[in-house]
Coordinates of C-alpha atoms in Angstrom, one line a residue:
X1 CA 89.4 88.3 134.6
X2 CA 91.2 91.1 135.3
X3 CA 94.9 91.5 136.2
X4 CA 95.7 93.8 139.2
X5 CA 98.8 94.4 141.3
X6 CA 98.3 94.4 144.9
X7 CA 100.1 95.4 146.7
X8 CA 101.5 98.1 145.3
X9 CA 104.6 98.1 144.7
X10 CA 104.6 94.0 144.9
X11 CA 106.3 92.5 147.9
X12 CA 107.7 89.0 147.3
X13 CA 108.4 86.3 150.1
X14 CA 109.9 83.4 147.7
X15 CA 112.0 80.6 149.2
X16 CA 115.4 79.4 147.6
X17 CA 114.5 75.6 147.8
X18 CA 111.0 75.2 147.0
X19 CA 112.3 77.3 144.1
X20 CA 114.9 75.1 143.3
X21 CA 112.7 72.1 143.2
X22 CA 110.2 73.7 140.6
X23 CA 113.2 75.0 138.7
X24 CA 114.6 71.0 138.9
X25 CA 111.0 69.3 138.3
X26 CA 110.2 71.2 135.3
X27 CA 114.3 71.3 133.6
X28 CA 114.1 67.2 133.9
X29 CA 111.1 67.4 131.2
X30 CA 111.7 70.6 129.4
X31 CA 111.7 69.7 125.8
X32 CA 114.9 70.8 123.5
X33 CA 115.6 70.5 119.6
X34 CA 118.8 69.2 117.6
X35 CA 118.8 70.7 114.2
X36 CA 120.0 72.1 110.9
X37 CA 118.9 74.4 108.9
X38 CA 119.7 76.3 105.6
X39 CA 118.0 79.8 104.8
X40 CA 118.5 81.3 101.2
X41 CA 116.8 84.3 99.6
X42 CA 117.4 86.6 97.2
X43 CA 115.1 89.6 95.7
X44 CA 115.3 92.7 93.3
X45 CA 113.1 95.9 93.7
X46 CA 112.5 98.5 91.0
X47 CA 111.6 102.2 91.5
X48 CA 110.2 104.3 88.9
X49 CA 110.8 108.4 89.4
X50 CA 107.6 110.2 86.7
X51 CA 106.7 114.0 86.5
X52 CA 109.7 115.5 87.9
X53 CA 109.7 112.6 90.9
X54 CA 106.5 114.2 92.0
X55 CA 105.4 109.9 91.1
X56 CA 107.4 107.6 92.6
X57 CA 106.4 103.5 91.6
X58 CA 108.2 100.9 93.8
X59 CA 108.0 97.4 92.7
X60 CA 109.8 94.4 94.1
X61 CA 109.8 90.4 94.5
X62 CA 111.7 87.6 96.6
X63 CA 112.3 84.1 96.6
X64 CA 112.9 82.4 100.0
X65 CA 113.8 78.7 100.7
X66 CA 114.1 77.1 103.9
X67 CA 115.4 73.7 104.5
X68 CA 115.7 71.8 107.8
X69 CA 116.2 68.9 109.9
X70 CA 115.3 68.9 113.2
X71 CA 115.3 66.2 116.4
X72 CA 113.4 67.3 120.1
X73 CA 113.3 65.3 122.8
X74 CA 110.7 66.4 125.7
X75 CA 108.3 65.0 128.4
X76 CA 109.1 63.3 131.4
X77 CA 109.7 60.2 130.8
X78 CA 111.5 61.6 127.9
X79 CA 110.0 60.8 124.2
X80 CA 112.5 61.2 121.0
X81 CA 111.0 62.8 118.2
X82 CA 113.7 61.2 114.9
X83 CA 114.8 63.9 112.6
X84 CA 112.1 65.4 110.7
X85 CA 112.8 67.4 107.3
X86 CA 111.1 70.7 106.5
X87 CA 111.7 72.3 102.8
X88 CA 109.4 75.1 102.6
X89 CA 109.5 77.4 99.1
X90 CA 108.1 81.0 99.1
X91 CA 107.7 83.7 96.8
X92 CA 106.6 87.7 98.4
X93 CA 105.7 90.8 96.4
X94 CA 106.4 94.6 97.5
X95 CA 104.0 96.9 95.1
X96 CA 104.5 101.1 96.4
X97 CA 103.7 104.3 95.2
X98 CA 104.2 108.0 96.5
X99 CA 102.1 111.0 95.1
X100 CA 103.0 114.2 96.1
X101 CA 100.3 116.6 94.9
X102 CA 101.6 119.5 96.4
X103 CA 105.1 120.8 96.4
X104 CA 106.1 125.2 96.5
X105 CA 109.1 126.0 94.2
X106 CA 111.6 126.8 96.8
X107 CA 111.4 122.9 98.0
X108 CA 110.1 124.4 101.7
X109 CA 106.4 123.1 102.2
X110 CA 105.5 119.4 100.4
X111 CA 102.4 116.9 100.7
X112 CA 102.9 113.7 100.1
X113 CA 100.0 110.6 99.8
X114 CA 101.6 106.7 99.8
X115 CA 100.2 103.2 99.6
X116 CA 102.4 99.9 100.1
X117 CA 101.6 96.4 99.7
X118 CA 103.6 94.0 100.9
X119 CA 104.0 90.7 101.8
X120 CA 106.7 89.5 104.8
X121 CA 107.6 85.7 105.0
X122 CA 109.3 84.8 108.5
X123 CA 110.7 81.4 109.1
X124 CA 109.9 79.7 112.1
X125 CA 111.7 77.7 114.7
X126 CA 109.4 76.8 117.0
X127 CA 108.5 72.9 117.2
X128 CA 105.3 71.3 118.5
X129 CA 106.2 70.0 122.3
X130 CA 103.0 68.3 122.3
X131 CA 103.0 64.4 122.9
X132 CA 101.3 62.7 119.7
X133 CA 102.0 62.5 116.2
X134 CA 102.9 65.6 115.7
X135 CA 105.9 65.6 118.1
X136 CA 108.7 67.1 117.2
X137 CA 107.1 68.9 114.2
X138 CA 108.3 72.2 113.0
X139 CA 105.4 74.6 113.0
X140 CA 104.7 76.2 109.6
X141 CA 106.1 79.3 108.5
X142 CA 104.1 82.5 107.8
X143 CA 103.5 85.4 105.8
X144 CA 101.6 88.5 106.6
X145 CA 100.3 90.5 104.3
X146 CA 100.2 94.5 104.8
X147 CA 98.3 97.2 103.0
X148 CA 98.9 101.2 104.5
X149 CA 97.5 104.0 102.9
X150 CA 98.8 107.4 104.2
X151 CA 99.5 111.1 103.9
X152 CA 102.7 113.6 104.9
X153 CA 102.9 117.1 105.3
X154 CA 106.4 118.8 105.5
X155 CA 106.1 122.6 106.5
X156 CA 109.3 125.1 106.8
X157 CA 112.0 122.5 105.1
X158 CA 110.5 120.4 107.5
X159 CA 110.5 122.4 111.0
X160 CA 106.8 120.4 111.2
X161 CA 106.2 117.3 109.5
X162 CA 102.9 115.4 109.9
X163 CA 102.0 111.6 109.1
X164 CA 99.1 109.8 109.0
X165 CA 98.4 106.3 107.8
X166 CA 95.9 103.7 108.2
X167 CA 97.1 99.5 108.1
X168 CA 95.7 96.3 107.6
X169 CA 97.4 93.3 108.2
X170 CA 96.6 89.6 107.9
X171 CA 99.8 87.1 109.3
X172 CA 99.1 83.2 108.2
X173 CA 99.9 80.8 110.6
X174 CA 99.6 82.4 114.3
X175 CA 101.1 80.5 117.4
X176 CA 99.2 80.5 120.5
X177 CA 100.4 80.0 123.6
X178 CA 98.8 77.5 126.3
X179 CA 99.9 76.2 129.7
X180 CA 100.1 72.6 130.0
X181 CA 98.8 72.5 134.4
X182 CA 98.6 69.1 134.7
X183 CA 101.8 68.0 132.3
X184 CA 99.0 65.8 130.5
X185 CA 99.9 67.3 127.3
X186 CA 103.7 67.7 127.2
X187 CA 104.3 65.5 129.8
X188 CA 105.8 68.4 132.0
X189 CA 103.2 70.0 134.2
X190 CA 103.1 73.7 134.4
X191 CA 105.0 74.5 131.0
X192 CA 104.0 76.2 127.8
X193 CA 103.3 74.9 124.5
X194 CA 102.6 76.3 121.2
X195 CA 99.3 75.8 119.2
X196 CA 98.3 76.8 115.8
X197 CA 95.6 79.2 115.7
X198 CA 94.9 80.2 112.4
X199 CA 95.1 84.0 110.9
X200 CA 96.1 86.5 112.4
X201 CA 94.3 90.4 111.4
X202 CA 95.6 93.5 112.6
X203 CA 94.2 96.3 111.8
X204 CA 94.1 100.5 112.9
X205 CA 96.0 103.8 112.4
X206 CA 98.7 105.5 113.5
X207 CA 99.9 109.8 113.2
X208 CA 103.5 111.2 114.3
X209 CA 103.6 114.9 114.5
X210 CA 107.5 116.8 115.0
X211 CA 107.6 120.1 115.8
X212 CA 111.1 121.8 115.7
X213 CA 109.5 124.7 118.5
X214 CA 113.1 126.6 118.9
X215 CA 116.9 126.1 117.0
X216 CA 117.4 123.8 120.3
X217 CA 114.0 122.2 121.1
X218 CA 112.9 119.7 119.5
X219 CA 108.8 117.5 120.0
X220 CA 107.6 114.1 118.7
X221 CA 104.1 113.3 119.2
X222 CA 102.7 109.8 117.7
X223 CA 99.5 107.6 118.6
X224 CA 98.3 104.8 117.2
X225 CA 94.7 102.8 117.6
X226 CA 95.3 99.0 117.1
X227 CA 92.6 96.2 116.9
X228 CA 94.1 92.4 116.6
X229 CA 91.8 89.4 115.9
X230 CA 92.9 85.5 115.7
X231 CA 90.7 83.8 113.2
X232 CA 88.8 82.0 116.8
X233 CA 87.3 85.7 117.1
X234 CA 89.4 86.4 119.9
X235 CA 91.9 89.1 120.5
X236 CA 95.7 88.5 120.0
X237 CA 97.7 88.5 122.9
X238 CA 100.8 90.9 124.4
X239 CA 99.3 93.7 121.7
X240 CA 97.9 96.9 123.0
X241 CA 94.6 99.0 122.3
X242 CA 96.6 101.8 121.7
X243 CA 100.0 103.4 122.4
X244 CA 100.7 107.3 122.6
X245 CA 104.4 108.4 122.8
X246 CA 106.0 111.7 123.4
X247 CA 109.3 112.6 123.5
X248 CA 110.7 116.2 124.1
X249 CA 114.5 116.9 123.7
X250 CA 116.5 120.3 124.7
X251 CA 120.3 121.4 123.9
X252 CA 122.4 124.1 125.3
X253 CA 124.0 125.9 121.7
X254 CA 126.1 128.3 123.7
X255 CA 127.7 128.7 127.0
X256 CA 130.1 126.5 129.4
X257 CA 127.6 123.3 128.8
X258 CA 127.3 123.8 124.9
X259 CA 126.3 121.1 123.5
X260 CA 124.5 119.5 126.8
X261 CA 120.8 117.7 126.3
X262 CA 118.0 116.4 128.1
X263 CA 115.4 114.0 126.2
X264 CA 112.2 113.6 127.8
X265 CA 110.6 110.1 126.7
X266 CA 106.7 109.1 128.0
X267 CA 104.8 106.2 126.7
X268 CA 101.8 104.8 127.1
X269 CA 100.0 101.5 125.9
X270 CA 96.6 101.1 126.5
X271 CA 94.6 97.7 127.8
X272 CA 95.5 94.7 126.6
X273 CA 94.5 91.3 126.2
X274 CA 95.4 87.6 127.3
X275 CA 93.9 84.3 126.7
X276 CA 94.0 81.6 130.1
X277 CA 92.6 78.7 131.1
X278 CA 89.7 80.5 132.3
X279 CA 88.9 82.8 129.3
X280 CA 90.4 85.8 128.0
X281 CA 91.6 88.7 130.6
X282 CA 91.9 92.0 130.4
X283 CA 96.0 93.7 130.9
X284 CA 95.1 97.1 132.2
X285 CA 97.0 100.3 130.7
X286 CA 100.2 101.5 132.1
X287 CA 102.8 104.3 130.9
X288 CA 106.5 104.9 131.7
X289 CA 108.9 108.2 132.2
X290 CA 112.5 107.9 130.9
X291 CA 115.2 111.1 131.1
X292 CA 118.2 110.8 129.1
X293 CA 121.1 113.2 129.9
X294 CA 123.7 114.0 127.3
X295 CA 127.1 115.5 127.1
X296 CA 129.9 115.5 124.5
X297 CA 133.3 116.1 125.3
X298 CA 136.4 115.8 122.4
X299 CA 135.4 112.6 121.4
X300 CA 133.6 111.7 123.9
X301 CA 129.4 111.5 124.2
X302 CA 128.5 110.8 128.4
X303 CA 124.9 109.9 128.6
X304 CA 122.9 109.1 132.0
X305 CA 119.5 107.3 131.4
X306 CA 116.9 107.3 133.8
X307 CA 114.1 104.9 133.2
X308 CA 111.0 104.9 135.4
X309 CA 111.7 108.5 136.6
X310 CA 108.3 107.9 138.8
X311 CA 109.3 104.6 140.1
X312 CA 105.8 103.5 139.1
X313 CA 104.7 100.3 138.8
X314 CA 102.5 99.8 135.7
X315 CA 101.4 95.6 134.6
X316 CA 102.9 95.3 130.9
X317 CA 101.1 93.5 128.0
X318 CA 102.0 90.0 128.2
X319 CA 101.5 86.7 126.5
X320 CA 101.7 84.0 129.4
X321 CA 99.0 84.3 132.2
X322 CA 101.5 82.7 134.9
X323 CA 104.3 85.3 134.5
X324 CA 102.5 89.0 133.8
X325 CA 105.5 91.2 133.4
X326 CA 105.4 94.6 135.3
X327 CA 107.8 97.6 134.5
X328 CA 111.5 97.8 136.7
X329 CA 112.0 100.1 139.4
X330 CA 113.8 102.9 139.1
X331 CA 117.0 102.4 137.0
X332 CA 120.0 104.4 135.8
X333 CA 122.4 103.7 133.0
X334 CA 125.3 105.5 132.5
X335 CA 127.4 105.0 129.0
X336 CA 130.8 106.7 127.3
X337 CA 130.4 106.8 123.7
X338 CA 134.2 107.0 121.4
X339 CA 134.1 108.9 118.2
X340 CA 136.7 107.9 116.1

């Protein structure tokens, strides 16, 4: 499938009590944990500085434990899962190093190549809603494991400064998640429930460019390419083919408005990908205009944000099939910022 607007913008015509009675029907079975839980962690890095720092070695570790109990109750009638412990141990590594070849003696133009590997654990909270024997079970914890391998160019004491880097990442572990139609599952029709699918791989590269065109103009230019696979074969959902960004930011240095800006902020994210009950659909691409107005005074920093300067409406990347987000209307913040 495909997901499409129409029309454009939407028009809803949603009634108050049939509303209601969804929002009622689906509360009375909507599943909801008791539990306790105790994170600890601790970790020590070492950095190495060889040749006049021109070799930099980063090496690091941690130790994480996580100990639970937890108690859910879900379904419709309602099923009692009885406290359940989880004690789950984990050691991660950090292993770094920055090479910079290429460096004039006045310190104004550097090149710099990098590689990281490291490892991320991230505890999880999420408990299996699914009526059987694992009810009430806390889902596993993962750990993703990241190699990048990049390259940095500063020109001018760093007027233009250019990065490259390629990643590959494989998370342990991934949740998907499914819509339970008919309640058959959870016991509540038309809710979501969690699902292990396997590994996770994501994998691509990314560049940022900055420019410093004038004393009081300032551009940022970044892309990134980005290809996600679950261990089924099929693409992850929610994560975009690509993204491009652009931001563009101007200050008055002189004058009665010294000291004035305006920041121009686009962003695009490319097609993306979500997996239904009939298959997988494609999210088309989308972008989004933001101008952010500046001022300080004394202490004082006004700002006026204006998000959606088009009023454009653009379909999101998104995880659940039966609520595709789409981007606000038009929408201004104002704030007052105190410098003490």
């Amino acid at each position: 499938g495909f997901v499409c607007i129409w029309p454009n913008p939407p028009v809803l015509n949603l009634y108050y009590q049939s509303l209601m009675r969804l929002y009622a029907t689906n509360t009375a079975g909507a599943s909801y944990s008791t539990s306790e839980r105790t994170l600890a962690n601790g970790g020590i890095v070492e950095r190495l500085y060889l040749f006049k720092d021109r070799l930099i070695l980063v090496a690091g570790t941690r130790y994480d434990d996580d100990d639970s109990y937890s108690q859910t109750t879900a379904g419709n009638p309602r099923t009692v899962r009885p406290y359940v412990r989880n004690h789950d141990t984990q050691w991660s590594r950090k292993y770094g190093a920055v090479f910079k070849p290429y460096v004039t003696d006045d310190g104004r133009n550097e090149t710099a190549l990098f590689w990281n590997r490291s490892q991320t654990f991230t505890p999880v909270f999420t408990t299996d809603v699914r009526l059987g024997a694992n009810f009430g079970q806390r889902f596993p914890n993962r750990v993703a494991t990241t190699d990048e391998f990049g390259a940095k160019v500063s020109l001018q004491r760093g007027r233009i400064v250019g990065t490259v880097s390629t990643f590959d990442t494989e998370e342990t572990n991934a949740l998907l998640s499914i819509t339970d139609i008919t309640g058959a599952i959870t016991g509540v029709p038309n809710t979501s429930y969690f699902n292990l699918a396997g590994s996770r791989t994501t994998k691509g590269w990314e560049a940022d460019l900055y420019f410093n065109l004038l004393p009081t103009t300032d551009l940022m230019l970044s892309y990134s390419d980005i290809e996600t696979r679950l261990e089924s074969g099929l693409p992850a959902e929610g994560v975009p083919e690509s993204t491009v960004g652009v931001v563009l930011r101007h200050e008055l240095r002189s004058g009665p408005l010294k000291g004035l800006s305006l920041m121009w902020l686009y962003n695009r994210w490319g097609d993306s990908f979500m997996t239904t009950q009939g298959g997988v659909w494609t999210v088309p691409a989308g972008d989004l205009h933001t101008a952010v107005l500046a001022y300080p005074w004394k202490n004082v920093t006004f700002r006026l944000r204006v998000e959606n300067v088009l009023d454009e409406t653009h379909v999101l990347p998104s995880s659940f099939w039966t609520g595709v987000g789409i981007t606000d209307p038009i929408n201004y913040r104002f704030s007052a910022s105190y410098r003490f």
